[in-house]
């Protein structure tokens, strides 16, 4: 049975949280949550921080982007220019933030694509320092390793780092099904929702508060015709699906978009369930704008109204509680 939450309640929650920072007078403006986002950056297009920063800011989150690599464009073009930064770059930037007493204001660390295994150790040290300065801060790890159709495409040692160290440090994990398989040591691809749920249970037992499977693909309830995601927490498990639009060349950066907006919704006070449903609506709004413009890159600016007020049930977003 598809869950259809009271739309009046949901819309009112969206409106009140969107505008809670801006009430009658300037003196009542509150500090927005802050996220240190450590991932890749492309100058032209949308991937890594280039896909996550604008959407999170559009929702009302103060994002501090720290780039692990800076490329001209994403690598699926087959050619690019740019650099992978040394791990010391991450440490030095955070040293500077610490020197101006900024770390206590950081509410979350979001990590994504790593250009090398040593960057992973630098990220975890940053997480330790942020949590020491702000014990309420959370670590959201998007363990970018590859795609079920493309395989593992990261630098040597990065996948092992995520499975060996990042899993136990993260509060929120955002894998796709390939990454979920690698994090749990599976020998074969996860081919069913039952297998996915068993793998998420393993990660919850290892300390994560939440596992957000950002794309189920053939392992979903419907086996691929819709875009499906799963959220597993100690409080329950939810499934959501959205219309899947056809692209001759599927855009890159969708996982970076959904991980960032999911974290943003949680920091803004939404429940697990509402954060998941709104993330599905955000996905659909961005993909619809991208399709309408016939673009290869995610059209985030064109879809910005849908980022702030994403479509839900009336756009074919379907929610189901599984347990």
mmCIF file with all atom_site columns, C-alpha atoms in Angstrom, residues 6 18 114 133-135 187:
data_model
loop_
_atom_site.group_PDB
_atom_site.id
_atom_site.type_symbol
_atom_site.label_atom_id
_atom_site.label_alt_id
_atom_site.label_comp_id
_atom_site.label_asym_id
_atom_site.label_entity_id
_atom_site.label_seq_id
_atom_site.pdbx_PDB_ins_code
_atom_site.Cartn_x
_atom_site.Cartn_y
_atom_site.Cartn_z
_atom_site.occupancy
_atom_site.B_iso_or_equiv
_atom_site.pdbx_formal_charge
_atom_site.auth_seq_id
_atom_site.auth_comp_id
_atom_site.auth_asym_id
_atom_site.auth_atom_id
_atom_site.pdbx_PDB_model_num
ATOM 1 C CA . UNK A 1 6   ? -1.470 14.273  5.090  1.00 0.00 ? 6   UNK A CA 1
ATOM 2 C CA . UNK A 1 18  ? 11.910 26.963  4.426  1.00 0.00 ? 18  UNK A CA 1
ATOM 3 C CA . UNK A 1 114 ? 38.192 10.782  -3.059 1.00 0.00 ? 114 UNK A CA 1
ATOM 4 C CA . UNK A 1 133 ? 34.643 20.979  18.440 1.00 0.00 ? 133 UNK A CA 1
ATOM 5 C CA . UNK A 1 134 ? 30.915 20.238  18.061 1.00 0.00 ? 134 UNK A CA 1
ATOM 6 C CA . UNK A 1 135 ? 29.843 16.902  19.616 1.00 0.00 ? 135 UNK A CA 1
ATOM 7 C CA . UNK A 1 187 ? 31.013 -11.486 -3.640 1.00 0.00 ? 187 UNK A CA 1
#
